[in-house]
CSV table of C-alpha atoms in Angstrom, one decimal:
chain,number,residue,atom,x,y,z
J,117,MET,CA,-13.2,-59.6,-17.0
J,118,THR,CA,-16.3,-61.1,-18.6
J,119,ASP,CA,-17.0,-60.1,-22.2
J,120,PRO,CA,-20.2,-58.0,-22.2
J,121,ARG,CA,-21.3,-59.7,-25.4
J,122,ALA,CA,-21.6,-63.0,-23.5
J,123,VAL,CA,-24.1,-61.5,-21.1
J,124,SER,CA,-25.9,-59.6,-23.8
J,125,ARG,CA,-26.3,-62.4,-26.3
J,126,ALA,CA,-27.3,-64.8,-23.6
J,127,GLY,CA,-30.1,-62.6,-22.7
J,128,GLY,CA,-31.2,-61.9,-26.2
J,129,PRO,CA,-33.3,-64.7,-27.4
J,130,ARG,CA,-30.6,-66.2,-25.4
J,131,ALA,CA,-31.2,-66.7,-21.8
J,132,ALA,CA,-33.8,-67.5,-19.4
J,133,GLN,CA,-36.0,-66.1,-16.6
J,134,ALA,CA,-36.4,-68.2,-13.5
J,135,LYS,CA,-40.0,-69.1,-12.7
J,136,GLY,CA,-42.0,-69.5,-9.6
J,137,THR,CA,-39.8,-67.3,-7.4
J,138,ALA,CA,-41.4,-64.4,-5.4
J,139,GLN,CA,-39.5,-61.2,-6.2
J,140,ALA,CA,-39.6,-57.7,-4.8
J,141,PRO,CA,-40.7,-54.9,-7.3
J,142,ALA,CA,-37.9,-54.5,-9.8
J,143,GLU,CA,-35.9,-51.3,-9.7
J,144,PRO,CA,-36.0,-49.2,-12.9
J,145,LEU,CA,-33.1,-50.2,-15.2
J,146,PRO,CA,-30.7,-47.5,-16.5
J,147,VAL,CA,-31.1,-46.5,-20.1
J,148,PRO,CA,-28.2,-47.7,-22.3
J,149,PRO,CA,-26.3,-44.6,-23.5
J,150,TRP,CA,-26.4,-45.7,-27.1
J,151,ARG,CA,-30.2,-45.9,-27.2
J,152,PRO,CA,-32.1,-42.8,-28.4
J,153,ARG,CA,-34.0,-41.0,-25.6
J,154,PRO,CA,-37.8,-41.2,-25.8
J,155,ARG,CA,-39.3,-38.1,-27.5
J,156,GLU,CA,-42.2,-36.1,-26.1
J,157,ILE,CA,-45.4,-37.5,-27.8
J,158,ARG,CA,-48.2,-35.1,-28.8
J,159,ALA,CA,-51.5,-36.2,-27.5
J,160,ARG,CA,-53.2,-35.9,-30.9
J,161,THR,CA,-50.8,-38.4,-32.5
J,162,PRO,CA,-53.2,-41.3,-33.7
J,163,ILE,CA,-50.6,-44.1,-33.5
J,164,SER,CA,-48.5,-45.8,-30.8
J,165,LEU,CA,-45.1,-47.4,-30.5
J,166,GLU,CA,-46.7,-50.8,-29.9
J,167,ARG,CA,-48.8,-50.5,-33.0
J,168,ILE,CA,-45.8,-49.4,-35.1
J,169,VAL,CA,-43.9,-52.5,-33.9
J,170,ASP,CA,-46.9,-54.7,-34.6
J,171,VAL,CA,-47.0,-53.6,-38.2
J,172,ALA,CA,-43.2,-53.8,-38.7
J,173,LEU,CA,-43.2,-57.4,-37.3
J,174,ALA,CA,-46.0,-58.4,-39.6
J,175,ILE,CA,-44.0,-57.1,-42.6
J,176,VAL,CA,-40.9,-59.1,-41.3
J,177,ASP,CA,-43.0,-62.2,-41.1
J,178,ALA,CA,-44.3,-61.8,-44.6
J,179,GLU,CA,-41.3,-60.5,-46.4
J,180,GLY,CA,-38.2,-60.4,-44.2
J,181,THR,CA,-36.5,-57.5,-42.6
J,182,GLU,CA,-35.7,-55.9,-46.0
J,183,GLY,CA,-39.4,-55.2,-46.4
J,184,VAL,CA,-39.5,-52.8,-43.5
J,185,THR,CA,-39.1,-49.2,-44.3
J,186,MET,CA,-40.5,-46.2,-42.5
J,187,ARG,CA,-42.6,-45.2,-45.5
J,188,ARG,CA,-44.0,-48.8,-45.8
J,189,VAL,CA,-44.9,-48.9,-42.1
J,190,ALA,CA,-46.5,-45.5,-42.2
J,191,ASN,CA,-48.6,-46.4,-45.2
J,192,GLU,CA,-49.9,-49.5,-43.4
J,193,LEU,CA,-50.9,-47.3,-40.5
J,194,GLY,CA,-52.5,-44.7,-42.8
J,195,THR,CA,-50.1,-41.9,-41.8
J,196,GLY,CA,-46.9,-40.3,-43.0
J,197,PRO,CA,-43.3,-41.3,-42.2
J,198,ALA,CA,-42.8,-38.2,-40.2
J,199,SER,CA,-45.3,-39.4,-37.6
J,200,LEU,CA,-43.2,-42.5,-36.9
J,201,TYR,CA,-40.2,-40.3,-35.9
J,202,ALA,CA,-42.1,-39.2,-32.8
J,203,TYR,CA,-41.7,-42.8,-31.6
J,204,VAL,CA,-38.5,-44.2,-33.1
J,205,ASP,CA,-35.4,-42.4,-34.2
J,206,SER,CA,-34.7,-44.5,-37.3
J,207,ARG,CA,-35.5,-47.7,-39.2
J,208,GLU,CA,-32.6,-49.3,-37.3
J,209,GLU,CA,-34.2,-48.5,-34.0
J,210,LEU,CA,-37.6,-49.8,-35.2
J,211,LEU,CA,-36.0,-53.1,-36.2
J,212,GLN,CA,-34.3,-53.3,-32.9
J,213,ARG,CA,-37.6,-52.9,-31.1
J,214,VAL,CA,-39.1,-55.6,-33.4
J,215,HIS,CA,-36.3,-58.0,-32.3
J,216,GLU,CA,-37.0,-57.2,-28.7
J,217,ARG,CA,-40.7,-58.0,-29.3
J,218,VAL,CA,-39.7,-61.4,-30.7
J,219,ILE,CA,-37.4,-62.1,-27.7
J,220,GLU,CA,-40.5,-61.7,-25.5
J,221,GLU,CA,-42.0,-64.8,-27.2
J,222,VAL,CA,-39.3,-67.1,-26.1
J,223,PRO,CA,-40.6,-69.6,-23.4
J,224,PHE,CA,-37.5,-69.6,-21.2
J,225,PRO,CA,-37.1,-72.7,-19.0
J,226,ASP,CA,-36.9,-72.7,-15.2
J,227,PHE,CA,-33.2,-72.9,-14.8
J,228,GLY,CA,-33.4,-73.4,-11.0
J,229,ALA,CA,-35.3,-76.7,-11.5
J,230,LEU,CA,-32.9,-78.1,-14.2
J,231,ARG,CA,-29.3,-79.2,-14.4
J,232,TRP,CA,-27.4,-76.6,-16.4
J,233,GLN,CA,-26.9,-79.0,-19.3
J,234,GLU,CA,-30.7,-79.4,-19.8
J,235,GLY,CA,-31.3,-75.7,-19.2
J,236,VAL,CA,-28.9,-74.7,-21.9
J,237,ARG,CA,-30.5,-77.3,-24.3
J,238,GLN,CA,-34.0,-76.1,-23.6
J,239,PHE,CA,-33.0,-72.5,-23.9
J,240,ALA,CA,-31.3,-73.1,-27.3
J,241,LEU,CA,-34.2,-75.1,-28.7
J,242,SER,CA,-36.8,-72.5,-27.6
J,243,CYS,CA,-34.8,-69.6,-29.0
J,244,HIS,CA,-34.2,-71.4,-32.3
J,245,ASP,CA,-37.9,-72.3,-32.7
J,246,VAL,CA,-39.0,-68.7,-32.1
J,247,TYR,CA,-36.4,-67.3,-34.6
J,248,ARG,CA,-37.5,-69.7,-37.3
J,249,ARG,CA,-41.1,-68.6,-37.0
J,250,HIS,CA,-40.1,-65.0,-37.9
J,251,ALA,CA,-38.4,-65.0,-41.3
J,252,ASP,CA,-34.9,-63.6,-41.0
J,253,ILE,CA,-35.4,-61.9,-37.6
J,254,ALA,CA,-32.3,-63.7,-36.4
J,255,LEU,CA,-30.2,-61.3,-38.5
J,256,LEU,CA,-31.1,-58.5,-36.1
J,257,SER,CA,-29.3,-60.3,-33.3
J,258,PHE,CA,-25.9,-59.9,-34.8
J,259,ALA,CA,-23.9,-56.9,-33.6
J,260,ASP,CA,-26.6,-56.0,-31.2
J,261,ILE,CA,-26.8,-56.0,-27.4
J,262,PRO,CA,-30.4,-56.6,-26.1
J,263,THR,CA,-31.0,-54.6,-22.9
J,264,THR,CA,-34.6,-55.3,-22.1
J,265,ALA,CA,-35.5,-56.4,-18.5
J,266,LYS,CA,-36.2,-59.9,-19.8
J,267,SER,CA,-32.9,-60.1,-21.7
J,268,LEU,CA,-30.9,-59.0,-18.7
J,269,GLN,CA,-32.7,-61.2,-16.3
J,270,GLY,CA,-32.3,-64.1,-18.7
J,271,ALA,CA,-28.6,-63.6,-18.9
J,272,GLU,CA,-28.4,-63.5,-15.1
J,273,ASP,CA,-30.4,-66.7,-14.6
J,274,LEU,CA,-28.6,-68.7,-17.3
J,275,LEU,CA,-25.2,-67.6,-16.1
J,276,ALA,CA,-26.1,-68.5,-12.5
J,277,SER,CA,-27.3,-71.9,-13.6
J,278,MET,CA,-24.0,-72.7,-15.2
J,279,LEU,CA,-22.0,-71.4,-12.3
J,280,ARG,CA,-24.0,-73.5,-9.9
J,281,GLY,CA,-22.9,-76.5,-12.0
J,282,ASN,CA,-19.2,-75.5,-11.4
J,283,VAL,CA,-18.7,-74.3,-14.9
J,284,PRO,CA,-15.7,-71.8,-14.7
J,285,VAL,CA,-16.8,-68.2,-15.0
J,286,HIS,CA,-14.9,-67.4,-18.2
J,287,VAL,CA,-16.1,-70.6,-19.8
J,288,ALA,CA,-19.8,-69.9,-18.9
J,289,ALA,CA,-19.6,-66.3,-20.1
J,290,TRP,CA,-17.9,-67.1,-23.4
J,291,ALA,CA,-20.1,-70.1,-24.0
J,292,LEU,CA,-23.3,-68.1,-23.8
J,293,ASP,CA,-21.9,-65.8,-26.5
J,294,ARG,CA,-20.9,-68.6,-28.8
J,295,ILE,CA,-24.0,-70.6,-28.4
J,296,SER,CA,-26.2,-67.6,-29.1
J,297,LEU,CA,-24.3,-66.9,-32.3
J,298,TYR,CA,-24.8,-70.6,-33.4
J,299,ILE,CA,-28.5,-70.4,-32.7
J,300,ALA,CA,-28.9,-67.2,-34.7
J,301,ALA,CA,-26.7,-68.3,-37.6
J,302,ASP,CA,-28.6,-71.7,-38.0
J,303,ALA,CA,-32.0,-69.9,-37.9
J,304,TYR,CA,-30.8,-67.4,-40.5
J,305,GLU,CA,-29.6,-70.1,-42.8
J,306,GLY,CA,-33.0,-71.7,-42.5
J,307,TRP,CA,-34.5,-68.5,-43.7
J,308,LEU,CA,-32.1,-68.3,-46.7
J,309,MET,CA,-33.1,-71.9,-47.6
J,310,GLN,CA,-36.8,-70.8,-47.4
J,311,VAL,CA,-36.1,-68.0,-49.8
J,312,ARG,CA,-34.1,-70.2,-52.2
J,313,PHE,CA,-36.4,-73.2,-52.3
J,314,GLY,CA,-39.8,-71.7,-51.4
J,315,GLY,CA,-42.1,-73.1,-48.8
J,316,ALA,CA,-44.1,-71.6,-46.0
J,317,THR,CA,-41.8,-72.9,-43.2
J,318,PRO,CA,-38.1,-73.9,-43.0
J,319,GLU,CA,-39.2,-77.5,-42.8
J,320,GLU,CA,-41.3,-77.3,-46.0
J,321,SER,CA,-38.5,-75.5,-47.8
J,322,GLU,CA,-36.0,-78.2,-46.8
J,323,GLU,CA,-38.3,-80.8,-48.3
J,324,LEU,CA,-38.7,-78.7,-51.5
J,325,GLY,CA,-34.9,-78.5,-51.6
J,326,ARG,CA,-34.5,-82.2,-51.5
J,327,ALA,CA,-33.7,-82.4,-55.2
J,328,TYR,CA,-30.8,-80.0,-54.6
J,329,PHE,CA,-29.4,-82.1,-51.7
J,330,ASP,CA,-29.8,-85.2,-53.8
J,331,GLN,CA,-27.7,-83.5,-56.5
J,332,VAL,CA,-25.1,-82.7,-53.8
J,333,GLY,CA,-25.0,-86.3,-52.8
J,334,ASP,CA,-24.6,-87.5,-56.4
J,335,PHE,CA,-21.8,-85.0,-56.9
J,336,PHE,CA,-19.9,-86.2,-53.8
J,337,ALA,CA,-20.4,-89.8,-55.0
J,338,SER,CA,-18.8,-89.0,-58.4
J,339,LEU,CA,-15.6,-87.6,-56.8
J,340,PRO,CA,-12.5,-89.7,-57.6
J,341,ARG,CA,-12.3,-92.3,-54.8
J,342,GLU,CA,-8.5,-92.4,-54.7
J,343,ARG,CA,-8.3,-88.7,-54.1
J,344,PHE,CA,-11.3,-88.4,-51.7
J,345,PRO,CA,-11.4,-91.8,-50.0
J,346,MET,CA,-13.1,-90.5,-46.8
J,347,MET,CA,-15.8,-88.5,-48.4
J,348,THR,CA,-16.7,-91.1,-51.0
J,349,SER,CA,-16.6,-94.0,-48.4
J,350,HIS,CA,-18.8,-92.2,-45.8
J,351,LEU,CA,-21.2,-90.4,-48.1
J,352,GLN,CA,-24.3,-91.7,-46.3
J,353,GLU,CA,-23.2,-90.3,-42.9
J,354,MET,CA,-22.4,-87.0,-44.5
J,355,MET,CA,-25.8,-86.6,-46.1
J,356,GLU,CA,-28.2,-88.0,-43.5
J,357,GLY,CA,-30.1,-86.0,-41.0
J,358,ASP,CA,-32.4,-83.0,-41.4
J,359,GLY,CA,-31.7,-79.5,-40.2
J,360,GLU,CA,-33.4,-80.0,-36.9
J,361,GLU,CA,-31.4,-83.1,-36.1
J,362,ARG,CA,-28.2,-81.3,-37.0
J,363,PHE,CA,-29.0,-78.3,-34.9
J,364,ARG,CA,-29.6,-80.5,-31.9
J,365,PHE,CA,-26.3,-82.3,-32.6
J,366,GLY,CA,-24.5,-79.0,-32.6
J,367,ILE,CA,-26.0,-77.9,-29.3
J,368,ASP,CA,-25.0,-81.2,-27.7
J,369,MET,CA,-21.5,-80.6,-28.9
J,370,PHE,CA,-21.5,-77.2,-27.3
J,371,ILE,CA,-22.7,-78.7,-24.0
J,372,ALA,CA,-20.1,-81.5,-24.1
J,373,GLY,CA,-17.4,-78.9,-24.7
J,374,ILE,CA,-18.5,-76.8,-21.8
J,375,ALA,CA,-18.8,-79.9,-19.6
J,376,SER,CA,-15.2,-80.8,-20.4
J,377,GLN,CA,-14.0,-77.6,-18.8
J,378,VAL,CA,-15.7,-78.3,-15.4
J,379,PRO,CA,-13.1,-79.4,-12.8
J,380,ARG,CA,-13.5,-83.0,-11.7
């Protein structure tokens, strides 16, 4: 039985929606039983769910997810926290909806026009890029199961692409789950580096942190050679490559691992 996390994470930032295919009107999707039911909204309420999510996302971009509180969002909207509860049940639900908004920004590839290997690669790079543009938003993908129409369709299309390439079902399902964790974890570490070293972007923070990495290299070089012969002899290879290069390397390793499971 396929692990539901594989389908869910694959469709989080994590999957893709086929393009250029005529489709019949989509049937309404069932509401996940763990999601709060929409409340009845009073007509005189001067705010909307979309506006609430807009403000919360702006706070995330500026300060990270910890900056989002119901009171803070309400103040930005010129209202009281009680007004927000007509639209969202809790801060956790609000952040969940912010994450879903970010997922909508991912430019998913046309899996039907690509070999599964390239589809997985483009999907991973697109998701990673969007996550890195939004502070520590990747943190919200952990222990969460996205259930938007785009998330679910993305999971369907990406899984179908791999199965067309003769990837065994259990390998494809578990691979989507593991790759999605890797994407989110790498993006989240980029945010932590940005906080630690400063900089407006992960790339800028990496450059500002160059002195730290130089110190790491000097420390490895000072290790006793007789005790650490491999590390001291291959220091250049250990230290070279920026974060983007290493991320791409990791995705290619994932793809090669999946391909090794395809029957000859």
